[in-house]
CSV table of C-alpha atoms in Angstrom, one decimal:
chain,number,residue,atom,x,y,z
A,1,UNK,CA,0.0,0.0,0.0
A,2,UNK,CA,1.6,3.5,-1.3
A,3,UNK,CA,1.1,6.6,0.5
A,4,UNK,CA,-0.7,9.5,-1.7
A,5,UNK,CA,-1.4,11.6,1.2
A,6,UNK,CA,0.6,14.1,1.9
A,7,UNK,CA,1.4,16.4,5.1
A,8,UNK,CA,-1.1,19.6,4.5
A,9,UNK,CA,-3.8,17.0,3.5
A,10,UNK,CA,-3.0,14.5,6.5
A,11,UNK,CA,-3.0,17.0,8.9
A,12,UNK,CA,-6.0,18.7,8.0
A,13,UNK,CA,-7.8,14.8,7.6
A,14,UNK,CA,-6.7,14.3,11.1
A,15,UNK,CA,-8.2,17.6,12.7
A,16,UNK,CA,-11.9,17.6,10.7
A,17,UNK,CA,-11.7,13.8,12.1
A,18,UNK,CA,-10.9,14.4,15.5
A,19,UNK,CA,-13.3,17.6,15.4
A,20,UNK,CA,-16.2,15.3,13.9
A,21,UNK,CA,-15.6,12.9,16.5
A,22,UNK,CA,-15.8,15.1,19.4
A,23,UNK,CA,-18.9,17.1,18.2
A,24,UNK,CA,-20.9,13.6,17.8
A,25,UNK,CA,-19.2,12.6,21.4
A,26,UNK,CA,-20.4,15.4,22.8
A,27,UNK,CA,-23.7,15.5,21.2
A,28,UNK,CA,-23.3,18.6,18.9
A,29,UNK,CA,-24.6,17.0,15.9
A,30,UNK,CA,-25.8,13.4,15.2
A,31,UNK,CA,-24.7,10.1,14.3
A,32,UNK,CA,-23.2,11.0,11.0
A,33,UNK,CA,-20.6,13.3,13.2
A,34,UNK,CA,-19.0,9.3,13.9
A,35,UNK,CA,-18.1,9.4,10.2
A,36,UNK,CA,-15.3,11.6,11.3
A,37,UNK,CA,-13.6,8.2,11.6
A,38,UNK,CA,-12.7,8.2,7.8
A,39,UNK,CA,-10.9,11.2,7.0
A,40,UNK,CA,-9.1,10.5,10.7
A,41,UNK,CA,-8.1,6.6,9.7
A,42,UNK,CA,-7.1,8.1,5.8
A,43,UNK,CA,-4.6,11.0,7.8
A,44,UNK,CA,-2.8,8.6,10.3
A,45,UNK,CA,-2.5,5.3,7.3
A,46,UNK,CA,-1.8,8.2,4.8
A,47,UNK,CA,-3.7,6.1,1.9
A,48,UNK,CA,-6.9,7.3,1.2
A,49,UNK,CA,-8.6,4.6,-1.4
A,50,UNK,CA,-10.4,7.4,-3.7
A,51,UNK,CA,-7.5,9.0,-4.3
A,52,UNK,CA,-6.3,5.7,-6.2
A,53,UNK,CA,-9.8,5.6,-8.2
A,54,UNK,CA,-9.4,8.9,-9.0
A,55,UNK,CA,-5.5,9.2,-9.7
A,56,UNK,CA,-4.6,11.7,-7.3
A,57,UNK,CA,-1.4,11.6,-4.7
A,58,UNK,CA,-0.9,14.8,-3.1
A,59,UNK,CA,2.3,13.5,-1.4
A,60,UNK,CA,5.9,14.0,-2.1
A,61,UNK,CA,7.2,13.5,-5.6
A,62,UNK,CA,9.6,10.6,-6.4
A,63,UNK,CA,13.0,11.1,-7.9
């Protein structure tokens, strides 16, 4: 499995997840706050699956 994440995009994956996560723990929103679970999994693996499908890698470049 290839990384195509990179560090502006994982970082801001991990904050709307952990943000999303709070807000449903607290009660903020509803249920669909738990789906802050994806973009929080895709920051820390840094693979995100529909970024294959689609062709996009926004991490480093290879020499």
């Amino acid at each position: 499995m290839n990384t195509n994440v990179g560090t502006l995009d994982r970082v801001l994956r991990i904050a709307a997840g952990l943000v999303l996560i709070a807000l449903a723990a607290t009660g903020t929103v509803g249920w669909w706050g738990w789906l802050g679970a994806v973009p929080l999994a895709t920051g820390l693996f840094r693979f995100c699956p529909a970024y294959t499908l689609l062709g996009i890698n926004t991490g480093p470049m290879k020499k």
